[in-house]
Short mmCIF file of C-alpha atoms in Angstrom, two decimals:
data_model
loop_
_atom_site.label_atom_id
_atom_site.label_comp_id
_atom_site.label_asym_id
_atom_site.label_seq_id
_atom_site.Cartn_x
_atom_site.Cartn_y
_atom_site.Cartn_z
CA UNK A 1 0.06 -3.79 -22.22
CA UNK A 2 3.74 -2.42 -22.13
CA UNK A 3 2.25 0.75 -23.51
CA UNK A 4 -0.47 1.05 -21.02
CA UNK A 5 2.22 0.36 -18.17
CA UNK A 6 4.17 2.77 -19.22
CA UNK A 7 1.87 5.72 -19.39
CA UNK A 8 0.38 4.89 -15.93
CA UNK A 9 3.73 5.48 -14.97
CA UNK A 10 3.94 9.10 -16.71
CA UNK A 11 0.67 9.86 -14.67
CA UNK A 12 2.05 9.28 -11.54
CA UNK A 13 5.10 11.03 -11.83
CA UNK A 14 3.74 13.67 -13.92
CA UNK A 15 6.64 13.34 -16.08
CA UNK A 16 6.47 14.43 -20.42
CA UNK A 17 9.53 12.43 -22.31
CA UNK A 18 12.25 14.96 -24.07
CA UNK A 19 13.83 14.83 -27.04
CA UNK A 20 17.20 14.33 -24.47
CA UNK A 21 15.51 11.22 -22.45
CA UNK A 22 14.48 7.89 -24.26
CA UNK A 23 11.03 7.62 -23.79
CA UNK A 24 11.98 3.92 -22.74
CA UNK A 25 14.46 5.04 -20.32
CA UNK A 26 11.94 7.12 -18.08
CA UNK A 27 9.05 4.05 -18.71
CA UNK A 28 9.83 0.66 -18.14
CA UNK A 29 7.74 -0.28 -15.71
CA UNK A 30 8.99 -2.71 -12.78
CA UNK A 31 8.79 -6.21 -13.17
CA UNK A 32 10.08 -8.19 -10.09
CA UNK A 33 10.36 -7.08 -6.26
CA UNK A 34 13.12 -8.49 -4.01
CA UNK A 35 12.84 -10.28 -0.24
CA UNK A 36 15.34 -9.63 2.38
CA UNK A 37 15.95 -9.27 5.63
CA UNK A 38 18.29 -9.75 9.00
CA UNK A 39 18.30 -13.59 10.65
CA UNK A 40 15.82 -12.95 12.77
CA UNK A 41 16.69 -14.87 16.98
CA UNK A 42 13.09 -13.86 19.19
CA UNK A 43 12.83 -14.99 22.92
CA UNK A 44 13.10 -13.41 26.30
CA UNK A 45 16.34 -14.27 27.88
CA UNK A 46 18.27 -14.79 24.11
CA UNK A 47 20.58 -12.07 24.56
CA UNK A 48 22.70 -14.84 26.34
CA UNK A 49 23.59 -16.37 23.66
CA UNK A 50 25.81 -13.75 21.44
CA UNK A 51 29.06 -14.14 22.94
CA UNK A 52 28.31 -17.81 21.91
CA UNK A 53 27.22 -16.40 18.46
CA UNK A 54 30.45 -14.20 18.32
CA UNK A 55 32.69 -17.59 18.74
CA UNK A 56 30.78 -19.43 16.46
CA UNK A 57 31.24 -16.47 13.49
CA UNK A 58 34.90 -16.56 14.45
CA UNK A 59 35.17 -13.09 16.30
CA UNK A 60 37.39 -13.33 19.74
CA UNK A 61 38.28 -9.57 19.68
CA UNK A 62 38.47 -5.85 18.38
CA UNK A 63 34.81 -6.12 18.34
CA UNK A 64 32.53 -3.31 18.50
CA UNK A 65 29.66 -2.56 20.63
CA UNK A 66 27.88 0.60 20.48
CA UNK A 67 25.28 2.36 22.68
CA UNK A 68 24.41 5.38 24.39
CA UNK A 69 25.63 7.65 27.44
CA UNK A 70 22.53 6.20 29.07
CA UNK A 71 22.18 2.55 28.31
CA UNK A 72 25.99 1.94 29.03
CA UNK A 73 25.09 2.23 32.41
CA UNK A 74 21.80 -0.05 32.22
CA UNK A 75 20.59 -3.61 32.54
CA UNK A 76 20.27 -4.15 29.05
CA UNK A 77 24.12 -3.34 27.97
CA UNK A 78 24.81 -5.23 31.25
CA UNK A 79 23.30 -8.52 30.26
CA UNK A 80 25.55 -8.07 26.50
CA UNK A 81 28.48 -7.33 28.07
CA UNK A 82 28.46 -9.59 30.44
CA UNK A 83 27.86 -12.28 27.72
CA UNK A 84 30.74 -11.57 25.97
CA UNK A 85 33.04 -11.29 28.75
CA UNK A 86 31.78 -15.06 29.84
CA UNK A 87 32.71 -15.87 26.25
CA UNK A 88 36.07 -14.65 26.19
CA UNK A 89 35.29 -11.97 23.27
CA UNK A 90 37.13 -8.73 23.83
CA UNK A 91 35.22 -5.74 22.84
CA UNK A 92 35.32 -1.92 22.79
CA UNK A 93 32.44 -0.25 23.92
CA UNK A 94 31.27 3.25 21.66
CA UNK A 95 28.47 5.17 23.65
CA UNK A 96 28.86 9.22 21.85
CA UNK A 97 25.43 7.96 20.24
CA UNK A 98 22.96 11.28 19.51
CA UNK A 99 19.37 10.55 19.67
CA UNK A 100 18.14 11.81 16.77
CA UNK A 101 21.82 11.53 15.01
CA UNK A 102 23.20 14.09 13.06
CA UNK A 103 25.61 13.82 9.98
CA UNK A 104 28.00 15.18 12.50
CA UNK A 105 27.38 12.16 15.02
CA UNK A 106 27.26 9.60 12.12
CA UNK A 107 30.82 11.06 10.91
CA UNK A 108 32.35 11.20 14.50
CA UNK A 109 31.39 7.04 14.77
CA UNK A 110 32.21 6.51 11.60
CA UNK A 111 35.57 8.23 12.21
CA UNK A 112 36.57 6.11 15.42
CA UNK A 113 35.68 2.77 13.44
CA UNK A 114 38.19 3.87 10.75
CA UNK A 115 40.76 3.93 13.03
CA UNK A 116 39.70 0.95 15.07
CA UNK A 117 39.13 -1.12 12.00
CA UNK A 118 37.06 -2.97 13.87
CA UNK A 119 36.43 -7.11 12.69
CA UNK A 120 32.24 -6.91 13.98
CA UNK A 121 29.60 -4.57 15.58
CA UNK A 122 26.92 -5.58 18.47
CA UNK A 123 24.22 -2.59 18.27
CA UNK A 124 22.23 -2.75 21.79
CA UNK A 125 19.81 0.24 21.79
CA UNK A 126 16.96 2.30 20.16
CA UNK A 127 17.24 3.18 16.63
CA UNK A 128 19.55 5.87 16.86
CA UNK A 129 22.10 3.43 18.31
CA UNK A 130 21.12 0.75 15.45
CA UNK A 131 21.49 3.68 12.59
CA UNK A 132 24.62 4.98 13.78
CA UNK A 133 26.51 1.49 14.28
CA UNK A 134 24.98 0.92 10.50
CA UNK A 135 26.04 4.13 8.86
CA UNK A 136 30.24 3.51 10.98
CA UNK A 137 29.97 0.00 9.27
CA UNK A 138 29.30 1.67 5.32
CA UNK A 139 31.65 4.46 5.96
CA UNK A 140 34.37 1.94 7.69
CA UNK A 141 34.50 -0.61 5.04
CA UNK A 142 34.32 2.06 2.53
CA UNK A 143 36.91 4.80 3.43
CA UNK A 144 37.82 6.19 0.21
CA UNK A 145 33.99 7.39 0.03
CA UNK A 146 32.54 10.43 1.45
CA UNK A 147 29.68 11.25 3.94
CA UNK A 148 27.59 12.10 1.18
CA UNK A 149 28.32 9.49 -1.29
CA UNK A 150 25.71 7.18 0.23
CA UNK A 151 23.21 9.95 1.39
CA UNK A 152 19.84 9.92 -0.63
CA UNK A 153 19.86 12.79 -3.33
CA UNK A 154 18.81 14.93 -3.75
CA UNK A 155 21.00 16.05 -0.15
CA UNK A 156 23.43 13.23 -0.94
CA UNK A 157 24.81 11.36 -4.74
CA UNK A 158 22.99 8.32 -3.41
CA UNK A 159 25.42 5.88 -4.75
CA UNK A 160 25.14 2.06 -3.69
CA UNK A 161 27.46 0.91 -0.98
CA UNK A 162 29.80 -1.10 -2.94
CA UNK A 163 32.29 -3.14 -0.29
CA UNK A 164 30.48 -5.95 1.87
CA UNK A 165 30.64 -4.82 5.39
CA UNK A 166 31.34 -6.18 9.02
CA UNK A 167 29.00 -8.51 10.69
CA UNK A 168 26.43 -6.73 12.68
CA UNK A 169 23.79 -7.82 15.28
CA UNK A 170 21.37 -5.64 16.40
CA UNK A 171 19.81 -6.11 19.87
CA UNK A 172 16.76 -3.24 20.04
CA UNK A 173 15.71 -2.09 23.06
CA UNK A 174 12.46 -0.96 22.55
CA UNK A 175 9.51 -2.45 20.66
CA UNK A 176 9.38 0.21 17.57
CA UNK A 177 11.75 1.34 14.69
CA UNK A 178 12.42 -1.81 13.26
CA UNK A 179 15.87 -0.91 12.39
CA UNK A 180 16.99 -4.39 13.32
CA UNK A 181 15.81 -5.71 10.13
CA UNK A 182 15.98 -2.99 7.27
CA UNK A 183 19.14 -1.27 5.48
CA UNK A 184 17.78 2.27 6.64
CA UNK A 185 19.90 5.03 9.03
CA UNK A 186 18.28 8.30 9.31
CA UNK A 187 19.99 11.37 10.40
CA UNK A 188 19.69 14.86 10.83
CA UNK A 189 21.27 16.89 7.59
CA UNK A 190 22.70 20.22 9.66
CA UNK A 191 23.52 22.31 6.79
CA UNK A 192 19.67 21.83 5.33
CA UNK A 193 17.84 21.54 8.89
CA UNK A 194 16.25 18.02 6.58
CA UNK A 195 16.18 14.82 8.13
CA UNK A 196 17.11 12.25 5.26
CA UNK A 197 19.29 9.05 5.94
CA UNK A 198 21.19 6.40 3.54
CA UNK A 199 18.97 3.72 2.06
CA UNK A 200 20.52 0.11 0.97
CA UNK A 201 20.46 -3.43 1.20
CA UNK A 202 24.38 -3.74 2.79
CA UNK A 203 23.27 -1.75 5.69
CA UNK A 204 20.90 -4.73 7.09
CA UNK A 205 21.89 -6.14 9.72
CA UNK A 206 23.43 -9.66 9.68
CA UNK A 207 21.34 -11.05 12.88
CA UNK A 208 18.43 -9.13 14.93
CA UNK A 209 18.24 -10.74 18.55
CA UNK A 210 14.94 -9.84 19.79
CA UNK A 211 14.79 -9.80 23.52
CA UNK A 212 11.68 -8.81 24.89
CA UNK A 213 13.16 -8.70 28.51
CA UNK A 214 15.13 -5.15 27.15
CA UNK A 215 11.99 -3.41 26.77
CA UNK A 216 10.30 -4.15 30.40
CA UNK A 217 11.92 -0.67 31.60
CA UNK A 218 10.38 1.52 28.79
CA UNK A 219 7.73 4.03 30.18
CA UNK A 220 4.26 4.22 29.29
CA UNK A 221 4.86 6.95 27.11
CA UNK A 222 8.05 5.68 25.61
CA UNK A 223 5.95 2.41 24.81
CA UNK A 224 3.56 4.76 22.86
CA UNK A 225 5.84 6.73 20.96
CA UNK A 226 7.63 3.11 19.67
CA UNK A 227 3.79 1.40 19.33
CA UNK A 228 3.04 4.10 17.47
CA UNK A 229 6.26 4.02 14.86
CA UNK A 230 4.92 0.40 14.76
CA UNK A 231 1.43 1.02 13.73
CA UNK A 232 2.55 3.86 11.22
CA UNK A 233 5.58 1.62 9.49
CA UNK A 234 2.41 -0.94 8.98
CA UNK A 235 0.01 0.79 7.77
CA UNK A 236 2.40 3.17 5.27
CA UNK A 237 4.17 0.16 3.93
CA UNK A 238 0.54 -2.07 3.60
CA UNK A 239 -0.80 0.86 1.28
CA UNK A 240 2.18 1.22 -1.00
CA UNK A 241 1.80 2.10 -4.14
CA UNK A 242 1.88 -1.57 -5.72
CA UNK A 243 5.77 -1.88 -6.75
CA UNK A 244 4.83 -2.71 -10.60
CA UNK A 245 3.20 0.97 -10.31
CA UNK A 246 6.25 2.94 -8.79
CA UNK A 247 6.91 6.00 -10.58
CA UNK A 248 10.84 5.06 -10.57
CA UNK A 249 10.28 2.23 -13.02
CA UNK A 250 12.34 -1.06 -13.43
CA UNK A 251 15.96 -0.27 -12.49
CA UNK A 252 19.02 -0.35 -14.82
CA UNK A 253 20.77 -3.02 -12.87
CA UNK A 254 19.28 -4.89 -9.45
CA UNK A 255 21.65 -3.41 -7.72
CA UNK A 256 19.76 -0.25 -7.88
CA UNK A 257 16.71 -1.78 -6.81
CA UNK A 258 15.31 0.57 -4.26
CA UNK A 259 15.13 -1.34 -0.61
CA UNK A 260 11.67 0.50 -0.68
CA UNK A 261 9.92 -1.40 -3.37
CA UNK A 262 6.27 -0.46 -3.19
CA UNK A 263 3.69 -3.15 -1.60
CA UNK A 264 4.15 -7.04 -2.88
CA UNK A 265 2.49 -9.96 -1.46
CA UNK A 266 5.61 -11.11 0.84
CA UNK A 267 6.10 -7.68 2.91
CA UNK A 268 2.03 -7.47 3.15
CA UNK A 269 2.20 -10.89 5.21
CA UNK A 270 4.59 -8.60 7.94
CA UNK A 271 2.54 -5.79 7.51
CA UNK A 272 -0.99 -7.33 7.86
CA UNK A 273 0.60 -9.00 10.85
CA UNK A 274 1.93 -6.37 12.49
CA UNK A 275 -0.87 -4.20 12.12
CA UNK A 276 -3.48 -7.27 13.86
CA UNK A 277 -0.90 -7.31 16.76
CA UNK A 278 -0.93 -3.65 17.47
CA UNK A 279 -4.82 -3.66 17.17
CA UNK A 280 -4.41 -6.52 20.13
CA UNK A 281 -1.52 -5.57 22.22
CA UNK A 282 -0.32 -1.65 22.45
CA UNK A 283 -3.10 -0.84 24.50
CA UNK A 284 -2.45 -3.14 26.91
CA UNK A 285 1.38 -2.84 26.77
CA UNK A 286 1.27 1.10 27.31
CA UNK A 287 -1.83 1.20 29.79
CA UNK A 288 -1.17 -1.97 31.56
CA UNK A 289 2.64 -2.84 31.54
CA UNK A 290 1.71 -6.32 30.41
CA UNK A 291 4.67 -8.39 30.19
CA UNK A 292 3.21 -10.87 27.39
CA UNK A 293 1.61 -7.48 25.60
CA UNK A 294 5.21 -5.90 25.49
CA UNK A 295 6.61 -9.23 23.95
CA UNK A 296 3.98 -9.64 21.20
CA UNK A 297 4.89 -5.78 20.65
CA UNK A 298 8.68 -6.33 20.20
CA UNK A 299 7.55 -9.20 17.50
CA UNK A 300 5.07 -6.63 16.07
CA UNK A 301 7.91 -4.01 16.10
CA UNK A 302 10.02 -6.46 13.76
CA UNK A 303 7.46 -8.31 11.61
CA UNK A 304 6.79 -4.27 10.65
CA UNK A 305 10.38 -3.87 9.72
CA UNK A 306 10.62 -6.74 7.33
CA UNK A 307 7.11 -5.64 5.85
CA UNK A 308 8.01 -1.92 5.33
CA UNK A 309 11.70 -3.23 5.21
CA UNK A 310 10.68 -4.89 1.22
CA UNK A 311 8.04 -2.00 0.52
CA UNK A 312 8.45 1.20 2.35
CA UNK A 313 7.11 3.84 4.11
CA UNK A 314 5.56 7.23 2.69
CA UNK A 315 4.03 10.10 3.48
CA UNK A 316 3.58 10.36 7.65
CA UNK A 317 7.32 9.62 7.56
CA UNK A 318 8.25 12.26 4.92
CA UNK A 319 6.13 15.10 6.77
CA UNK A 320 7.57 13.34 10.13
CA UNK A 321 11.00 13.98 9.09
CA UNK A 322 11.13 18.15 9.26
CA UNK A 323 8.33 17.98 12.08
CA UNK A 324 11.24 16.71 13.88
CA UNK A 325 14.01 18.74 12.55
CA UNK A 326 12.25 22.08 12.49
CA UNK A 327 10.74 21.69 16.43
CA UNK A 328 11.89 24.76 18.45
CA UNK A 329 10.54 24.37 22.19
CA UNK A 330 8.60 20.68 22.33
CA UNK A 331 9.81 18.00 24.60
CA UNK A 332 8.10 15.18 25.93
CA UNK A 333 7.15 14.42 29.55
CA UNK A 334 9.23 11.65 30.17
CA UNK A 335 11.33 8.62 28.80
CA UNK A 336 13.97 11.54 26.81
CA UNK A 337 15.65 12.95 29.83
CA UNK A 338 19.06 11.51 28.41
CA UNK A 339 18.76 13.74 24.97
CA UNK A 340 20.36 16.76 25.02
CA UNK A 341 18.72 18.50 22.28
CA UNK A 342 16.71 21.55 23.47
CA UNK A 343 13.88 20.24 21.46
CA UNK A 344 12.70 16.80 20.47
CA UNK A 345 9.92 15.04 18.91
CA UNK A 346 9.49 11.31 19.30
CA UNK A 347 10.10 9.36 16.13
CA UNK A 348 6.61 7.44 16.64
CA UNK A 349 4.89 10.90 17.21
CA UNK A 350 6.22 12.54 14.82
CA UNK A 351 4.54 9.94 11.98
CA UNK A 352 0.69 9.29 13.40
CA UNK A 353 0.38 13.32 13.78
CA UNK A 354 -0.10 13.26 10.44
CA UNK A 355 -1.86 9.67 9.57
CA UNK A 356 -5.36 10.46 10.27
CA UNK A 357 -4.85 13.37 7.01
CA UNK A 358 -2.14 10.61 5.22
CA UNK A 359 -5.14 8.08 5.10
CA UNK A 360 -7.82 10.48 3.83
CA UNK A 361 -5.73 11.88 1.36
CA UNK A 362 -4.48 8.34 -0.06
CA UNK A 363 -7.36 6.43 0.27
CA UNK A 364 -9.04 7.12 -3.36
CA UNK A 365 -5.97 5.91 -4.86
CA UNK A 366 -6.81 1.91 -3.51
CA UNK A 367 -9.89 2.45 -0.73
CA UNK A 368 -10.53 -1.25 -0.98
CA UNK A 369 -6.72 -1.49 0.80
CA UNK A 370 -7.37 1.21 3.23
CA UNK A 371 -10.51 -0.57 4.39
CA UNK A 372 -8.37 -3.86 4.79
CA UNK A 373 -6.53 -1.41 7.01
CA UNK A 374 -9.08 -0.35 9.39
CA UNK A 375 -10.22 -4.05 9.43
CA UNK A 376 -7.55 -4.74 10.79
CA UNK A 377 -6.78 -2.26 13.04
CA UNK A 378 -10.15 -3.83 14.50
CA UNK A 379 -12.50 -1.68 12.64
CA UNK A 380 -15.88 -2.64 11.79
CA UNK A 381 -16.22 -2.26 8.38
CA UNK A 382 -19.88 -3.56 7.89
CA UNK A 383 -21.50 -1.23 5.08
CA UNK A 384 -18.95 1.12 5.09
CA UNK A 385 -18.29 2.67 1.88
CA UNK A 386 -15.24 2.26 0.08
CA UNK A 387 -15.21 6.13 -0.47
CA UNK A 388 -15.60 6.11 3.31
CA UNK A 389 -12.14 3.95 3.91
CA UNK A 390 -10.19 7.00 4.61
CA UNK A 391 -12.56 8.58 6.81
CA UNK A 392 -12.98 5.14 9.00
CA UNK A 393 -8.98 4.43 9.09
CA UNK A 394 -8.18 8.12 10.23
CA UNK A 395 -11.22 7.84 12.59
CA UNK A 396 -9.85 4.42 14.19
CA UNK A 397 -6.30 6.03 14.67
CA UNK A 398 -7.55 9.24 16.50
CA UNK A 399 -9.55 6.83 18.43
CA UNK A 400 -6.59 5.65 19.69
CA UNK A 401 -4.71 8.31 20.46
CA UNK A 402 -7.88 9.52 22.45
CA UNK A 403 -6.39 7.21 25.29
CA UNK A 404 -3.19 8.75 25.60
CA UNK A 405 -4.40 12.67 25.58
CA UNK A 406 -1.98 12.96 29.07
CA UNK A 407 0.71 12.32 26.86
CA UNK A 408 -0.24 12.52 23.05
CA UNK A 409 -0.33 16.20 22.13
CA UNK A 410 -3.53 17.87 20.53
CA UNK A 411 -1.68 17.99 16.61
CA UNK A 412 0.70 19.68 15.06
CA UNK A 413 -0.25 23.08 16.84
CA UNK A 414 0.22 21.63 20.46
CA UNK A 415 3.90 21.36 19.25
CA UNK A 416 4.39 24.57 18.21
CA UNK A 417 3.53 24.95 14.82
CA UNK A 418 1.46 27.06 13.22
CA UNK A 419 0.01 28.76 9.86
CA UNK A 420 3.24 30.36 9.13
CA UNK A 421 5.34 27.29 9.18
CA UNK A 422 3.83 25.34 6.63
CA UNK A 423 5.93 26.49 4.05
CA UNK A 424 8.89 25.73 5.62
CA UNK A 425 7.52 22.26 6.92
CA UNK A 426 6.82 21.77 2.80
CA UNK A 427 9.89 22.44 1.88
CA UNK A 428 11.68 19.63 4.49
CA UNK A 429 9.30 17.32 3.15
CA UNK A 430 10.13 17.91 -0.64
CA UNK A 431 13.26 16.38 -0.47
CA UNK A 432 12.16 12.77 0.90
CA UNK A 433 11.83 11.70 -2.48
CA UNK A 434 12.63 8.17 -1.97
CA UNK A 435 9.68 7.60 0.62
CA UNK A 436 7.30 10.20 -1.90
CA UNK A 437 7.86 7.67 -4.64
CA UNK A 438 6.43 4.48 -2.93
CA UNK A 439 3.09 6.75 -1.82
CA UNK A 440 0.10 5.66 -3.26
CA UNK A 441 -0.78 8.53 -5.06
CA UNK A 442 1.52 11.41 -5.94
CA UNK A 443 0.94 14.41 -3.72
CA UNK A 444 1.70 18.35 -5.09
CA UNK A 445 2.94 20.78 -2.88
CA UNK A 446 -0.81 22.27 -2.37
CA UNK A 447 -1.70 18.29 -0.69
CA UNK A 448 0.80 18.71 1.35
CA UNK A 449 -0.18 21.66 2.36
CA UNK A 450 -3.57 20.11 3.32
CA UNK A 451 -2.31 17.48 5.04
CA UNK A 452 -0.29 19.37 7.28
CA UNK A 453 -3.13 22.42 7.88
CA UNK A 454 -5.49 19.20 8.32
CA UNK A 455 -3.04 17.78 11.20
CA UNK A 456 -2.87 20.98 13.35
CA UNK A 457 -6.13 19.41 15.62
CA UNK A 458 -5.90 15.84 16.07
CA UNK A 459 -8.87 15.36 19.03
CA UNK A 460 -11.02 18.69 18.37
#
């Protein structure tokens, strides 16, 4: 049986043992998966309570609370503020947050903490204000490191985070990335034009306050874009390659445990969750502004983060990642006024461009799973083929987007891209190797290739 494991594992990764590498070394298969995640506080109106949080963990002052240029001056950093002050908890507020952050951004924040030394962080944004407070905690406890100790290779070393940091508690404020919950910060590499990000445990958040009430601003397409990062974090994470199956094998010490495991019963619970709340509530969140639809979101929005938190996401994020970096004139209609990037793709778009092809392509590797999928996702899957699984899961996501054509572009090609950027596109997805790894079946650079042609129409 060891035997058997092992060479499924040398099919997926396509890998022949050398005379230089134990054939044991390359092949034992994984054997155990790991369950973590941020306390987790849900309910409109809880935001009052961290300044009495902050007293109870023993923080009065040098605390700090980072945001952006816009949300400093909004309800939401209001109502944290505010809380605090009543609480008597001094705090310094950091708001040079890029959307979309950059190594450069990440350094710059992680700079000021170093000289702050500050005792906690409060994150109260999106998840480029929940990365960067992440990535200034690693860097801040850690100063004899540098930037790209922590970065995953093969851009970065990739090296575990080895000091405990600060306390942090992350207050999203809109129903989508799931950073409240997961040891993830992504970032935009300059030098390489890649997105790729730092990946560990220490980077979780201590406590995720989930306030629905921050999200009742967000714009119909805003709401989308987050649903959507939602649906795509479920559905990547639920058909994971197994984690006894992934290609890395059983680490040399837990520690290096990768946060994204492959699929194991406990993050499926999240996922299979999440996924039956989008198929009930983004419709009616986006289209309708319903207040109880936008708070079933924001618990959809986290239960995804725990799922794909303990398994991971795979290949509509690594495509998503230089679809974003590599944009040259798209920009959204509304809800991104306050980014001053010339071009921008949403996060949430960026992934489900690319799902309906994700889901055809992946399907033969476990259709059964795929069809679970769809079934969820409201489907009916009466005498459908399991060969078919693909098919019906990319045909219930474009059925979706159908809804939103004032708002969801027509593929890849209504952003810009063509023919002649696929090999560029191919090569910014090569190097996501730690999201590649947990995808159910290995892809070569020619499926890529198809996957990205295949995503240039999404509606014709």
């Amino acid at each position: 049986l060891l035997r058997a494991s092992r060479m499924m594992l040398l099919r997926r990764c396509s890998l022949m043992p050398t005379k230089k590498l134990r054939f044991f070394s390359v092949l034992s298969p994984e054997y155990a998966f790991e369950m973590s995640s941020s306390t987790i506080r849900f309910g409109r109106g809880v935001t009052k309570e961290i300044g009495a949080d902050m007293v109870n963990m023993g923080y009065r002052d040098n605390i700090c609370v980072v945001t952006d240029k816009k949300l400093v001056n909004m309800k939401q950093f209001r109502s944290v503020a505010d809380c605090l002050s009543k609480a008597g908890v001094a705090f310094e507020v950091f708001d040079d947050v890029s959307v979309e952050p950059t190594d450069y951004s990440l350094q710059a924040a992680a700079d000021y903490c170093k000289k702050k030394q500050f005792k906690a962080f409060i994150a109260i944004g999106g998840g480029s204000v929940m990365d960067t407070a992440k990535a200034a905690n690693a860097y801040m406890c850690n100063p004899e490191y540098d930037f790209l100790d922590f970065v995953n290779a093969p851009i970065g070393k990739g090296m575990p985070i080895p000091s405990p940091l600060k306390t942090l508690i992350a207050v999203p404020t809109t129903a989508g990335t799931g950073s409240e919950t997961t040891g993830v910060s992504i970032f935009d590499h300059l030098q390489t034009g890649a997105k790729t990000g730092i990946r560990d445990r220490a980077l979780r958040p201590t406590m995720a306050i989930i306030d629905p009430d921050h999200t009742d601003s967000c714009s119909p397409e805003l709401t989308a874009f987050s649903g959507l990062d939602v649906l795509c974090h479920a559905l990547e994470s639920f058909t994971a390659v197994p984690y006894w199956q992934r290609c890395t094998g059983a680490p040399s010490s837990p520690l290096l445990r990768p946060a994204y495991q492959g699929s194991n019963p406990i993050a499926e619970i999240w996922s299979a969750y999440a996924l039956q709340q989008c198929a009930t509530y983004l419709r009616r969140a986006v289209e309708h502004n319903d207040p109880v639809a936008r708070e079933q979101m924001c618990l959809a929005a986290t239960a995804a983060g725990v799922g794909f938190g303990n398994a991971g996401v795979h290949l509509c994020h690594a495509m998503s990642y230089p679809i974003s970096s590599l944009v040259r004139d798209y920009r959204p209609s509304s809800g991104y006024e306050h980014s001053s990037k010339p071009a921008i793709v949403p996060h949430g778009l960026s992934v489900i461009l690319t799902a309906p092809s994700v889901f055809k392509w992946t399907c033969s590797a476990d259709p059964d799973r795929h069809l679970r999928a769809a079934a969820l996702l409201g489907a009916n899957v009466n005498n459908v083929k399991p060969a078919d699984a693909g098919l019906l899961l990319a045909d219930t996501i474009q059925s979706l987007l159908s809804h939103w054509t004032a708002f969801v572009p027509d593929g890849l090609g209504a952003l810009g891209y063509g023919s002649a950027d696929i090999e560029r596109l191919v090569k910014g997805t090569l190097p996501q190797k730690k999201v590649i790894d947990v995808a159910p079946r290995q892809p070569s650079v020619e499926d890529f290739q198809w996957m990205l042609e295949d995503s240039f129409k999404l509606f014709s």
